[in-house]
Structures are given as C-alpha cells and as structure tokens.
Coordinates of C-alpha atoms and ligand atoms in Angstrom, one line a residue:
X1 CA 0.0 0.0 0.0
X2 CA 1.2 3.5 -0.6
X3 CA 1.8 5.6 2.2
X4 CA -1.4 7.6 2.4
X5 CA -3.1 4.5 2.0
X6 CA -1.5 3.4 4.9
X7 CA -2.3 6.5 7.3
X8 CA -5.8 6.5 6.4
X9 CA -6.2 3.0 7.1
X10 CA -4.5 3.3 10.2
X11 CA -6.4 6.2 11.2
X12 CA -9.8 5.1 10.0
X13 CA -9.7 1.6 11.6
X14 CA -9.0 3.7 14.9
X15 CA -12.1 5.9 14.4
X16 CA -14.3 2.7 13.4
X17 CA -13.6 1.4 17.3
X18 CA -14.3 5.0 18.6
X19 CA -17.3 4.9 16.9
X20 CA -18.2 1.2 17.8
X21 CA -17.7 2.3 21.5
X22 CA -19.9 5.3 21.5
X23 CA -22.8 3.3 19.4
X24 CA -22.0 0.7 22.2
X25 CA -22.7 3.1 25.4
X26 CA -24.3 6.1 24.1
X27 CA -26.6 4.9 21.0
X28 CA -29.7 5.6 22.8
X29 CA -29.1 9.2 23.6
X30 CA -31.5 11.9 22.0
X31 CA -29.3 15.1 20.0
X32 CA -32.8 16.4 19.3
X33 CA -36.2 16.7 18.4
X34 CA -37.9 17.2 15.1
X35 CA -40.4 19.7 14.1
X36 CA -43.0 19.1 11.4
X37 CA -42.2 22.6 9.7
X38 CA -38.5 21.2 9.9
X39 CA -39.7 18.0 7.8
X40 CA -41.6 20.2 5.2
X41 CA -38.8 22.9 4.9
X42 CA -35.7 21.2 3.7
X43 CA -34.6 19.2 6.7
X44 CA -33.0 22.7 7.9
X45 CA -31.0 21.7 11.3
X46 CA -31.8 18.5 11.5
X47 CA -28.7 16.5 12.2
X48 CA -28.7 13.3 10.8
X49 CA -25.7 12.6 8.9
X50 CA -21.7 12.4 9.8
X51 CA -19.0 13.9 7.7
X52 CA -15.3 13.6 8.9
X53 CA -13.9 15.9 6.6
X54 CA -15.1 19.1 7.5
X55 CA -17.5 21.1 10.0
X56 CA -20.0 24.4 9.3
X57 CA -20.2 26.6 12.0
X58 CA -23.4 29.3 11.5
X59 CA -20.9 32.2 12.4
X60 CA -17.4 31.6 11.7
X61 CA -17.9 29.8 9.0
X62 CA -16.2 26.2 7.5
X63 CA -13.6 24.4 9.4
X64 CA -11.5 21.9 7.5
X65 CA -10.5 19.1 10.5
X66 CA -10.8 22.3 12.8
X67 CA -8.6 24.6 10.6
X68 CA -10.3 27.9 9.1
X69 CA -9.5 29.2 5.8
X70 CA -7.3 31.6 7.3
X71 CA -5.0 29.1 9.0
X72 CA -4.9 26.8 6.1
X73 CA -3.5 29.2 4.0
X74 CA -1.0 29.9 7.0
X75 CA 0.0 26.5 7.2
X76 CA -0.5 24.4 4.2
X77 CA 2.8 24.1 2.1
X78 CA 2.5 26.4 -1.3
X79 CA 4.2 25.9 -4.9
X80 CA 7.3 27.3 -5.2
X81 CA 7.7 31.1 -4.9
X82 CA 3.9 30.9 -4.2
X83 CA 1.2 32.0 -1.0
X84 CA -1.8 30.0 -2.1
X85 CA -2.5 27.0 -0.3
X86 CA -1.9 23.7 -2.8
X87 CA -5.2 21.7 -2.4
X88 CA -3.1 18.3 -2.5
X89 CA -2.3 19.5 1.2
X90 CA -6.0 20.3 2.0
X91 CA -7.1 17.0 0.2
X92 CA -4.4 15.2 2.4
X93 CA -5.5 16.6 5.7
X94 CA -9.8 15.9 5.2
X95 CA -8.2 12.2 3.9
X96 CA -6.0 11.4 6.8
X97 CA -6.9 14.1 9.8
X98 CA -3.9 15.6 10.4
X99 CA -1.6 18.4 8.5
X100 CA 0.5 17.4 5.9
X101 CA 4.4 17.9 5.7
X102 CA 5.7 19.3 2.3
X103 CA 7.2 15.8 1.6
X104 CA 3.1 14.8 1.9
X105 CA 2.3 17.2 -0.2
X106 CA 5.0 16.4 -2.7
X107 CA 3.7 12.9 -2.5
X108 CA 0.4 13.7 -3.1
X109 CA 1.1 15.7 -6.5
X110 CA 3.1 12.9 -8.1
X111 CA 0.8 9.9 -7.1
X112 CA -2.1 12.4 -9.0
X113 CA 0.1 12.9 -11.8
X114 CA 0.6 9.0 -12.1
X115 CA -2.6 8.2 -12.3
X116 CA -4.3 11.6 -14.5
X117 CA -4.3 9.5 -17.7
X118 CA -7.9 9.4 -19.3
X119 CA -8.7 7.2 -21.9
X120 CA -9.6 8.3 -25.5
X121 CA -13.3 6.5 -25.4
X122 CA -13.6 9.4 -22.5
X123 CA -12.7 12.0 -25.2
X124 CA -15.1 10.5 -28.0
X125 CA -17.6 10.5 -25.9
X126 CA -17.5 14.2 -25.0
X127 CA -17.1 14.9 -28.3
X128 CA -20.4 13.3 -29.5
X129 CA -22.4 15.9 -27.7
X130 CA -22.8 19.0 -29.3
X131 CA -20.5 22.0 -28.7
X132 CA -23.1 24.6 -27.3
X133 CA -24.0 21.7 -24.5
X134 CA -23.4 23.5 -20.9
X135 CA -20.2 22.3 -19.9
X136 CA -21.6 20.7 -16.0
X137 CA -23.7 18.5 -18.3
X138 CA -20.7 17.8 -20.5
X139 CA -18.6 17.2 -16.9
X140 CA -20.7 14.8 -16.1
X141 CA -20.9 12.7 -19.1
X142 CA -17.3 12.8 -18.8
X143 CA -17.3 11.3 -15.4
X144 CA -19.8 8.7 -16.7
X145 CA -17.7 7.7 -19.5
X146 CA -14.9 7.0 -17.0
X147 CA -16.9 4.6 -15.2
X148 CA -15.4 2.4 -17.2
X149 CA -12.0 2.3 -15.4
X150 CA -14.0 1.6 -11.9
X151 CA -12.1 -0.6 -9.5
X152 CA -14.8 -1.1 -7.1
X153 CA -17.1 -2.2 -10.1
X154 CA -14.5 -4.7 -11.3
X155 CA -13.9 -6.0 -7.8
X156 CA -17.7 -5.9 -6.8
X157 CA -19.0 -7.8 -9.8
X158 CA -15.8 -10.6 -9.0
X159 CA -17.2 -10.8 -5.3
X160 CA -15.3 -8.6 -2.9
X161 CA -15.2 -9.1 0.8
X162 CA -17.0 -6.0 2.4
X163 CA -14.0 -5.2 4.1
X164 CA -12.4 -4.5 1.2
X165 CA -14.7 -1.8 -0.2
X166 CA -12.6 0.8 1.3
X167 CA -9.4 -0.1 -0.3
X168 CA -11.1 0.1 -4.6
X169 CA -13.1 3.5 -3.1
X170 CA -9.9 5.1 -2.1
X171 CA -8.1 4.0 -5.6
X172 CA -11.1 4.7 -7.8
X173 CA -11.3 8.2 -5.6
X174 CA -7.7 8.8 -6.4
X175 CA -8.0 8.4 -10.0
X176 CA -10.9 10.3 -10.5
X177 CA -9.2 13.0 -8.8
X178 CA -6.5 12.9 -10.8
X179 CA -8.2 12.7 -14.0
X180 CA -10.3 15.8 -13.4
X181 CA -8.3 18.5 -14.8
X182 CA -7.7 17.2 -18.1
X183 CA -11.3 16.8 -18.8
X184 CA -12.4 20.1 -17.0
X185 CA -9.6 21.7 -19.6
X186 CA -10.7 19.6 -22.6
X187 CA -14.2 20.6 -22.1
X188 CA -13.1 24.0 -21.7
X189 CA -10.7 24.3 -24.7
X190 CA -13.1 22.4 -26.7
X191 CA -16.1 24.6 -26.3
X192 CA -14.4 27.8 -26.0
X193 CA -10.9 27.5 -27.6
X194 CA -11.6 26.1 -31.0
X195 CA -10.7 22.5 -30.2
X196 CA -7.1 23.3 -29.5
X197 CA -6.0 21.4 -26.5
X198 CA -3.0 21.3 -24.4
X199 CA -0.9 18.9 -23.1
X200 CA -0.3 18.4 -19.4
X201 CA 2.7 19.3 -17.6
X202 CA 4.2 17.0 -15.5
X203 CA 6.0 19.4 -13.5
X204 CA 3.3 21.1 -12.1
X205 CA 1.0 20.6 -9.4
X206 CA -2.5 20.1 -9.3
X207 CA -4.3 23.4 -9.9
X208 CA -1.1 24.9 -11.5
X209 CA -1.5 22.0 -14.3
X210 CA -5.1 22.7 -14.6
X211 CA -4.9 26.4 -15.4
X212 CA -1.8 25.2 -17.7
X213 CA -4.2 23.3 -19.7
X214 CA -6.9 25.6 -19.8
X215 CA -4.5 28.1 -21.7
X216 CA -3.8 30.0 -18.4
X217 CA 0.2 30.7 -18.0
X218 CA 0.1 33.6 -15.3
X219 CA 1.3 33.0 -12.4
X220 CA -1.7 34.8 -10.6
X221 CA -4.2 32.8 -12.2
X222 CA -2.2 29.8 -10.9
X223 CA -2.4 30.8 -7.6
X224 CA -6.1 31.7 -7.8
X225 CA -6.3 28.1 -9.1
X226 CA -4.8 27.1 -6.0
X227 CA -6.5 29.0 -3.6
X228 CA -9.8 28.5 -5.7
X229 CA -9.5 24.6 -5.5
X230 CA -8.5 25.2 -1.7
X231 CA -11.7 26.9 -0.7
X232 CA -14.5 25.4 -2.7
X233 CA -13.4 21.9 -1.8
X234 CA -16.0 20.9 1.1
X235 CA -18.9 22.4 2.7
X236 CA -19.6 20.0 5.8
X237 CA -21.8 16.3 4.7
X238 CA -25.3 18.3 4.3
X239 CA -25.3 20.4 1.1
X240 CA -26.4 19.4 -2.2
X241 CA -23.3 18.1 -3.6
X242 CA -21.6 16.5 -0.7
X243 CA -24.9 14.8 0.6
X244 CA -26.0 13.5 -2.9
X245 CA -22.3 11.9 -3.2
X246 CA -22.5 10.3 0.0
X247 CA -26.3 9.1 -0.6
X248 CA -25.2 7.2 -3.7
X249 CA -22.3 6.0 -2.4
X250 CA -24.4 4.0 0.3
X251 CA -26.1 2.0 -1.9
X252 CA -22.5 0.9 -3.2
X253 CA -22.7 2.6 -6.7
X254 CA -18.6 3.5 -7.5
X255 CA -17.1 6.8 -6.8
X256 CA -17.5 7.4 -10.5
X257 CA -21.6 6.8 -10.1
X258 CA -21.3 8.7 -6.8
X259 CA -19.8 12.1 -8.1
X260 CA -21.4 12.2 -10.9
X261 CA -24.3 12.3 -9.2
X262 CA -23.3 14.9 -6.5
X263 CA -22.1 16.7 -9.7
X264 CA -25.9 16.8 -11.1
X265 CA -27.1 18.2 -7.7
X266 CA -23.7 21.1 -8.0
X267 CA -25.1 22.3 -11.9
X268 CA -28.4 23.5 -10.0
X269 CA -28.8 27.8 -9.6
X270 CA -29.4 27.5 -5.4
X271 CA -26.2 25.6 -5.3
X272 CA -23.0 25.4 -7.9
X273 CA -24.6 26.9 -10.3
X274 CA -24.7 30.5 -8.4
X275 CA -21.4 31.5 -9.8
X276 CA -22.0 31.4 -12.9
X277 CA -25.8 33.6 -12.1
X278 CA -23.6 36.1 -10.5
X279 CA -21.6 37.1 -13.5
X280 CA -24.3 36.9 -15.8
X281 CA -26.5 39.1 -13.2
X282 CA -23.8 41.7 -12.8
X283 CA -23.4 41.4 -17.1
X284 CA -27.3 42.7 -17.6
X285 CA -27.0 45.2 -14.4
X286 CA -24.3 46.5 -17.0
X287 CA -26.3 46.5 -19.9
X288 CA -29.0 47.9 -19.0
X289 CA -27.7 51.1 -17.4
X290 CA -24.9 51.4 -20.1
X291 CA -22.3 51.7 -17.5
X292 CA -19.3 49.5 -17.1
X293 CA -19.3 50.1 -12.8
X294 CA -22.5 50.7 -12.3
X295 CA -23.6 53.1 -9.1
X296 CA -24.7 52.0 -5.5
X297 CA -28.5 53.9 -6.3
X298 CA -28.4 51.4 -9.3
X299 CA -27.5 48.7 -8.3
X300 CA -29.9 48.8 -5.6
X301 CA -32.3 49.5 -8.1
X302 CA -31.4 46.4 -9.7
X303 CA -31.2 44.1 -6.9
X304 CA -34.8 45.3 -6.2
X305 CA -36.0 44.7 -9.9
X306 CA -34.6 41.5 -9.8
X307 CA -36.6 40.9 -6.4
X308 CA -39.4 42.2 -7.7
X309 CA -39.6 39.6 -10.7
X310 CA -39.7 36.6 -8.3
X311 CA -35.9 36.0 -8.5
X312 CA -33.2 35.4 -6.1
X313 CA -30.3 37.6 -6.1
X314 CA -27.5 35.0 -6.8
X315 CA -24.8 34.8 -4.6
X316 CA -26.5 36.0 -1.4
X317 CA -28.1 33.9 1.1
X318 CA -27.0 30.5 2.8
X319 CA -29.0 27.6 4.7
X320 CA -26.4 27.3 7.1
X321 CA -24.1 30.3 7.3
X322 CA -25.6 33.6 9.0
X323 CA -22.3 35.6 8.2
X324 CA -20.8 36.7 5.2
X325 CA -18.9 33.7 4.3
X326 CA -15.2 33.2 5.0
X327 CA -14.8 31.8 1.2
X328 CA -15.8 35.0 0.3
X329 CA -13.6 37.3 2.2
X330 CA -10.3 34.9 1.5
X331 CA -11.6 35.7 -2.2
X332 CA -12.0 39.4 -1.5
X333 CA -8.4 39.2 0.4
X334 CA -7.1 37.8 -2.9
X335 CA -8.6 40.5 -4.9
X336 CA -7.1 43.5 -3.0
X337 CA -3.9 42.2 -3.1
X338 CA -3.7 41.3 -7.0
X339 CA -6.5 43.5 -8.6
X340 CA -7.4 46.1 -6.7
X341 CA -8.5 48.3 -9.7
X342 CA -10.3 46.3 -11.7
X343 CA -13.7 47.3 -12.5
X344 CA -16.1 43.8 -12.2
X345 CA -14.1 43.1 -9.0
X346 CA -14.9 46.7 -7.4
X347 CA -18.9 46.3 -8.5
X348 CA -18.6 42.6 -6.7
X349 CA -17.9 44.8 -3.5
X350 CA -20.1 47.8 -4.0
X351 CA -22.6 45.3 -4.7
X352 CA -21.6 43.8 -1.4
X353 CA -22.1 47.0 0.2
X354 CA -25.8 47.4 -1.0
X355 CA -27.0 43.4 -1.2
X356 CA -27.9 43.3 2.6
X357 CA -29.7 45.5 3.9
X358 CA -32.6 45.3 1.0
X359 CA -32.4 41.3 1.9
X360 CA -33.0 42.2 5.6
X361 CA -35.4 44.6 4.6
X362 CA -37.4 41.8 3.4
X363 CA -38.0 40.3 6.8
X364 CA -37.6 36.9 5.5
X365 CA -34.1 36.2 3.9
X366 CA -32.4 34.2 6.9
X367 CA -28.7 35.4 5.9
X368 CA -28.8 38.8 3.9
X369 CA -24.8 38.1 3.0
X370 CA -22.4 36.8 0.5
X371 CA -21.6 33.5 -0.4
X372 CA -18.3 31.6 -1.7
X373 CA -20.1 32.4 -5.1
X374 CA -20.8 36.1 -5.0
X375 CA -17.2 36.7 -5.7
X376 CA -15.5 34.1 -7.7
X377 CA -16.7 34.7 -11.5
X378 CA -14.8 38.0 -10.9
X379 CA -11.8 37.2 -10.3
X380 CA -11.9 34.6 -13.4
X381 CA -12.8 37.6 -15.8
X382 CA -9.6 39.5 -14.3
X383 CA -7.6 36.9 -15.8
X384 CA -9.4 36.8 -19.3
X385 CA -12.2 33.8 -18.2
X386 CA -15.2 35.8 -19.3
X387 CA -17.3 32.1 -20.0
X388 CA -19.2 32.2 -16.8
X389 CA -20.8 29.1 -17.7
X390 CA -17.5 27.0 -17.5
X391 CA -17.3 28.4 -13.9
X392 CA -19.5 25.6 -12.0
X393 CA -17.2 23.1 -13.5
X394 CA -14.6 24.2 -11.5
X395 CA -16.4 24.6 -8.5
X396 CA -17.2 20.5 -9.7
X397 CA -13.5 20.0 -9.8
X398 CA -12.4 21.4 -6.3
X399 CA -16.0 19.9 -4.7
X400 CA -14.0 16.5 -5.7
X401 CA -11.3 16.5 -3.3
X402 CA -14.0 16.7 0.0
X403 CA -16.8 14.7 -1.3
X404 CA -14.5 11.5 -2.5
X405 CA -12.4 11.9 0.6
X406 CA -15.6 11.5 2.7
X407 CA -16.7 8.9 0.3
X408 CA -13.6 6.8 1.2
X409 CA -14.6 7.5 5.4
X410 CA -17.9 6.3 4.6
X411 CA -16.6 2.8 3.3
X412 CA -14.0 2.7 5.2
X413 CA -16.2 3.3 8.3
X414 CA -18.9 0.5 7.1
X415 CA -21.5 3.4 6.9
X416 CA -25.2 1.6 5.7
X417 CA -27.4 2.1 3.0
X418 CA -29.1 5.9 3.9
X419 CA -32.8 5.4 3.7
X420 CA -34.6 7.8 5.7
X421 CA -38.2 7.8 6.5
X422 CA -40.9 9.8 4.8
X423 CA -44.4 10.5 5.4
X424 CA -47.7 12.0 3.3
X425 CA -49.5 15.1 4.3
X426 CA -52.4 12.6 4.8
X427 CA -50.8 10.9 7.5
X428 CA -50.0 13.9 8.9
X429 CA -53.8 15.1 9.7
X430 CA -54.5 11.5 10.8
X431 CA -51.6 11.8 13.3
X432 CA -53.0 15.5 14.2
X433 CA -56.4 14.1 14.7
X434 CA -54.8 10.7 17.2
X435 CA -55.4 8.2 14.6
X436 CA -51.9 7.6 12.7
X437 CA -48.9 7.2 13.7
X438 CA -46.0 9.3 12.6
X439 CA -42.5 7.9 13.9
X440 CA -40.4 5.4 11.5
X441 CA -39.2 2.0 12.9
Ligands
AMX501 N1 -32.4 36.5 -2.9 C1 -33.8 36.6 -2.8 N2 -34.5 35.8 -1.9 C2 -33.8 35.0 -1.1 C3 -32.4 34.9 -1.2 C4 -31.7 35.7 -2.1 N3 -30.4 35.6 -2.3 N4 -32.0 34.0 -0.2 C5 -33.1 33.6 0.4 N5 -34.2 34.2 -0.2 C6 -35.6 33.9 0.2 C7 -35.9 32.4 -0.2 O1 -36.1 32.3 -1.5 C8 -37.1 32.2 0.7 O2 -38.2 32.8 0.1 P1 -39.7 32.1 0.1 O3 -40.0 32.0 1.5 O4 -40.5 33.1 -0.6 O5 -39.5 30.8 -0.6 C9 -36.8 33.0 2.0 O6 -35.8 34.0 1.5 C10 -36.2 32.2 3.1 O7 -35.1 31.5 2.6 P2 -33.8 31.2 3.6 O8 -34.3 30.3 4.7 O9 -33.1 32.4 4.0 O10 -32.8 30.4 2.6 P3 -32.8 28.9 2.2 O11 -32.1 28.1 3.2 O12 -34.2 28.4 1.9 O13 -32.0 28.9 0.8 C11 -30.3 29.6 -0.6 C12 -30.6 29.1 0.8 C13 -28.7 29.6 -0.7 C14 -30.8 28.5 -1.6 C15 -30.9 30.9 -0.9 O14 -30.3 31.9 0.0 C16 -30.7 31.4 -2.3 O15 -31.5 31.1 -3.2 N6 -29.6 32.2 -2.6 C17 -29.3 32.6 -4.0 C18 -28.7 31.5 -4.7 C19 -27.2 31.2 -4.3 O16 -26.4 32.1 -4.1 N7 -26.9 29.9 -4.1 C20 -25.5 29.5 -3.7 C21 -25.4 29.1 -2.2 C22 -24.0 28.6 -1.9 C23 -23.7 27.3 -2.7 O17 -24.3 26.3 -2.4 N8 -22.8 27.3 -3.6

C-alpha cells in the first residue's frame, strides 16, 4: 500500500472502534427533536448525517478538521515562490486528519500525476455531444464515461469481501481526482478554444497543471487556481453536492456513479450553479444602465427589480451560514492584493455594500450576505475567463477533493445504505387528529 493508503487505514480503523464504542454506550441518547415545519422545509438543522472531513459553524464559517481558511492558507505548504494553499495538502489533511508535511504534499502531487491518464473513449464521448451543450452536463458525461475504469465495479461484480470496499473506493477516488483537470480543460478548450488542446505538464502541481491546460500561464491565475480549489473543496456532509455523493455512495454505486451524481445536484442555480448567475446578473446590471461600474443607487435599483420579478439575487443567502462567508472574504483578500483596480471586482464589493440591507429589509431572507459564489466569477474575468458558464465546473473539480475523501470514510467506516423515513401530508392530519402514527421504525 502507498503511504497515504497506509495512514488513512490506520487512522480510520482507529475511528471505526471510537465509533463502535460510543454506538455501544451512548446509541440511545436523544441530540434532538424534530419539528413538522423542519420535515416540510428542507430538513433545515436536522442532524442526521456524519462527515469527517469538515464542519459548518453558522458564524465563523467552515472548518477543515478544525482549521479555518485563514489558517490553512498559513499552514498548508504552497508551490514554489507561491502564497496560495496547494489543495493536495488540503485533500491530504480531510483524507487522513492531520496536516500534511511538504514531503506529503509532494507525494500527493506525483501519485495524481501518475494516475491523471484518461482514456480516448472518454474523449469520443465528449465529443459526440454538441458543442453549445453546458459544460456541467458535458462534466458529467465525462465522469460517466470513465466509469469504465471503476475498480470497485470490477472488484464488486468478481465478489469482494465487504472489508475490502474501502481499499477500490480510495483507488477509484484517487483516479478520478486525478483525472479531473484534463477533462475540465478539454471541455473548456473544446467549447471555448476552438478545439485546441493542451498537453499536461508533468512538472506542475495540481491546480497549476489545470490552469496550464486551460490556456492560463500567469502565475496569478495559478495561484487563484490554488486557492480556488482550496476553498470550494467541502462544505460540511449536508449540502447538495456533498450529501447527494454520500447518498449514492451508500447503496454501493462506484465513486465514478457517486460524483457524478453529487455533480448533477452542484449544476443546479441554489447551489454550484450561483457562480456562474452572479456574473451573468452583474453582465445585464451593466447592460441595462450602459455603465461598465454601475452606481450603488443602481444597483440597488437592480437588486430590487430583480426581487421584484420573483428572482433570487445569486450569490447572497445561505442555509447554514448567517455571516458573510469566509470563502468570500479569503476571495476578496485575494482581490485586494492582485487586482485592486479592476472594475467587475470593485462592482462585486459595492454590490456587497448594497445586497444586505434590501435582503433584511425583506424580513424573510435568513442570511442577507455573500456566499463563496458572490465573488468568484470575478476574479476569473480578471484573468481573461469571461465564460461564466464553464465556472460551476470548476467549483465541480475542487468539490472532488472533500466529497470523495468522505466517500472513502464512509466505506471505510462500514456506513449503511441511507434510507430515511418519509411521510404524506395525509398521515400527517391523521396523526394530528390521534389516529396515525408518525414515527419510523
Ligand atoms: N435572494 C432573494 N431571496 C432570497 C435569497 C436571495 N439571495 N436568499 C433567500 N431568499 C428567500 C428564499 O427564496 C425564501 O423565500 P420564500 O420563503 O419566498 O420561498 C426566503 O428568503 C427564506 O429563505 P432562507 O431560509 O433564507 O434560505 P434557504 O435556506 O431556503 O435557501 C439559498 C438558501 C442559498 C438557496 C438561498 O439563500 C438562495 O436562493 N440564494 C441565492 C442562490 C445562491 O447564491 N446559491 C448559492 C449558495 C451557496 C452554494 O451552495 N454554492
């Protein structure tokens, strides 16, 4: 076994017997009770899922294994000459619990770069959809294609020993990982670049090699890359992404099936899908005043026309968080420090400046601030990525590196098949009335 293979298995068999032990002498204790309006409205608050990896706090935002944004990027080894966080290190602490050395991280990079061949038939496919199809959609297919090269299928359909699942997840996980840039560039160079692709470099890391492909050879954009793939990686087990992942995963369908599907769930407007709505929402404000920085009185203006028509203002709002969100100010840090001047990134802030008190205004908006997505088209366009609707994939491409890492603590830990319980509104007004019951088995 490799030497990350080894730690996590070391670690993870210890957590199993933790978790044995406190089924053993604490399964029967209560953590809460459920309200009907909590079953109606989107499970809000309801805990009723563990993920490892990382932890959502209301006010201070995400915690990777206890580390906030700010401290990763403090302690997480960067690419040479560089101040960005390399997401290898972030993948390697979520994996195995603890922060990596550079060595680690090193480690990390070249077992990626092994294994980031994919296959032409992955290619082919791609290229039998046609051009102008959304690139998440074109993601996806991608991912399906390389279902092919599934480890845990192969050993599954042979007849593996359950306590082997682990061991294909965690391989299948790394590949996928690995394979992800070159299709997130292919896609992107094929639908916006003419069909010209680009080799990988071998010498680079991770993100570096991914903006290398895409066509982007400044060093900034690298380390937006970087920090980018950092930040967007993992959002606590519950959101739309990470929980769809793990749901699939429990019925033992591959990685491959598994991200994919989480993937689906990312390409939605409420949840990946934001980013792209920002920049396109800030691209009519601009064309329909005829201004390229548009004015805090119109933008306002705007924000309230856009209410007014029954739509969301993208990039504002969170069912968790009830601060502006850390991913946001680590991208607004970035910003002041490499583009202070630029004129999409100053309307992300005035915009910032006027968003929240109209949402509060409202009375019913539970967080009036930014999200990670507010700010992160901008910064793209800075460095020449005006195709806003490429942006999700990336957000798809960092997601990987929490969501498969839990996926491999999830088999590793034995988790079941997820199947909660549901109810109809029928049974409901039985119940009310003392003639049904509501509880599951
Ligand atoms: N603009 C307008 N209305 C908003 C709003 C926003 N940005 N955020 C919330 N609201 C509205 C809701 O639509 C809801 O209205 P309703 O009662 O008429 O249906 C009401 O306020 C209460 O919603 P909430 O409890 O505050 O939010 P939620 O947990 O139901 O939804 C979210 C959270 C993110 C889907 C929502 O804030 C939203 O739609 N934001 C805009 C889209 C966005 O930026 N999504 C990205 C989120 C981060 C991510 O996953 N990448």
């Amino acid at each position: 076994m490799g030497i990350i293979k080894d730690r996590f298995k070391a670690k993870s068999d210890q957590i199993g017997l933790d978790i044995k032990a406190l089924i053993k002498d604490h399964g029967n204790k209560k953590i809460g009770e459920v309200t009907l309006a909590q079953v109606y409205q989107g499970m809000r608050g309801i805990t009723g899922l563990v993920s490892e990896t990382s932890l959502l706090d209301a006010q201070d935002g995400i915690r990777f294994r206890g580390y906030s944004i700010p401290e990763l990027q403090a302690k997480l080894p960067k690419a040479p000459n560089g101040s960005e966080p390399l997401p290898e290190g972030l993948f390697y602490l979520m994996l195995v619990g603890d922060l990596p050395s550079e060595e680690d991280v090193n480690h990390v990079t070249s077992v990626w770069q092994r294994r980031s061949h994919v296959p032409n038939h992955v290619f082919a496919t791609i290229e039998a959809l046609p051009v102008n199809t959304h690139p998440m959609t074109q993601f996806v297919v991608a991912i399906m294609a390389l279902q092919t090269e599934s480890q845990f299928q192969k050993n599954y359909a042979k007849g593996m020993n359950k306590k082997d699942y682990w061991d294909a997840v965690f391989d299948d996980s790394m590949d996928l990982i690995a394979r992800l840039p070159r299709i997130a560039a292919y896609i992107y160079r094929r639908k916006y670049k003419g069909g010209e692709h680009i080799q990988p470099n071998g010498l680079l890391d991770w993100a570096g090699n991914l903006a290398h492909m895409m066509g982007y050879e400044d060093e900034g954009f690298k380390e937006l890359m970087r920090l980018y793939m950092t930040i967007h990686a993992d959002h606590e087990g519950g959101n739309v992404s990470a929980h769809t992942t793990h749901l699939v995963g429990s019925a033992l369908s591959d990685p491959y099936l598994s991200f994919a599907a989480g993937m689906n769930g990312l390409a939605g407007p409420l949840h990946g899908l934001a980013n792209q709505e920002v920049v396109k929402w800030i691209y009519e404000l601009r064309e329909q005043i005829g201004a390229e920085v548009p004015s805090k009185q119109q933008i306002e203006e705007y924000v309230k026309k856009t209410l007014s028509e029954g739509k969301v203002v993208p990039g504002y709002g969170h069912a968790v968080l009830r601060k502006t969100d850390p991913r946001f100010t680590a991208q607004m840090e970035f910003g002041k420090k490499h583009m202070a001047d630029d004129p999409l990134v100053n309307t992300v802030w005035n915009i910032y400046d006027a968003v929240p008190p109209i949402l509060q205004s409202l009375g019913k908006v539970k967080n009036p601030w930014p999200n990670v997505d507010a700010h992160s088209g901008a910064l793209l366009v800075h460095y020449g990525m005006v195709e806003y609707e490429f942006y999700t994939v990336l957000f798809g491409v960092s997601r990987a590196l929490g969501v498969l890492s839990s996926l491999c603590w999830d088999r590793a830990l034995g988790f079941p098949i997820e199947r909660p319980k549901s109810i109809t509104t029928d049974l409901v007004k039985l119940w009310l009335e003392g003639k049904g019951e509501i509880w599951g088995d």
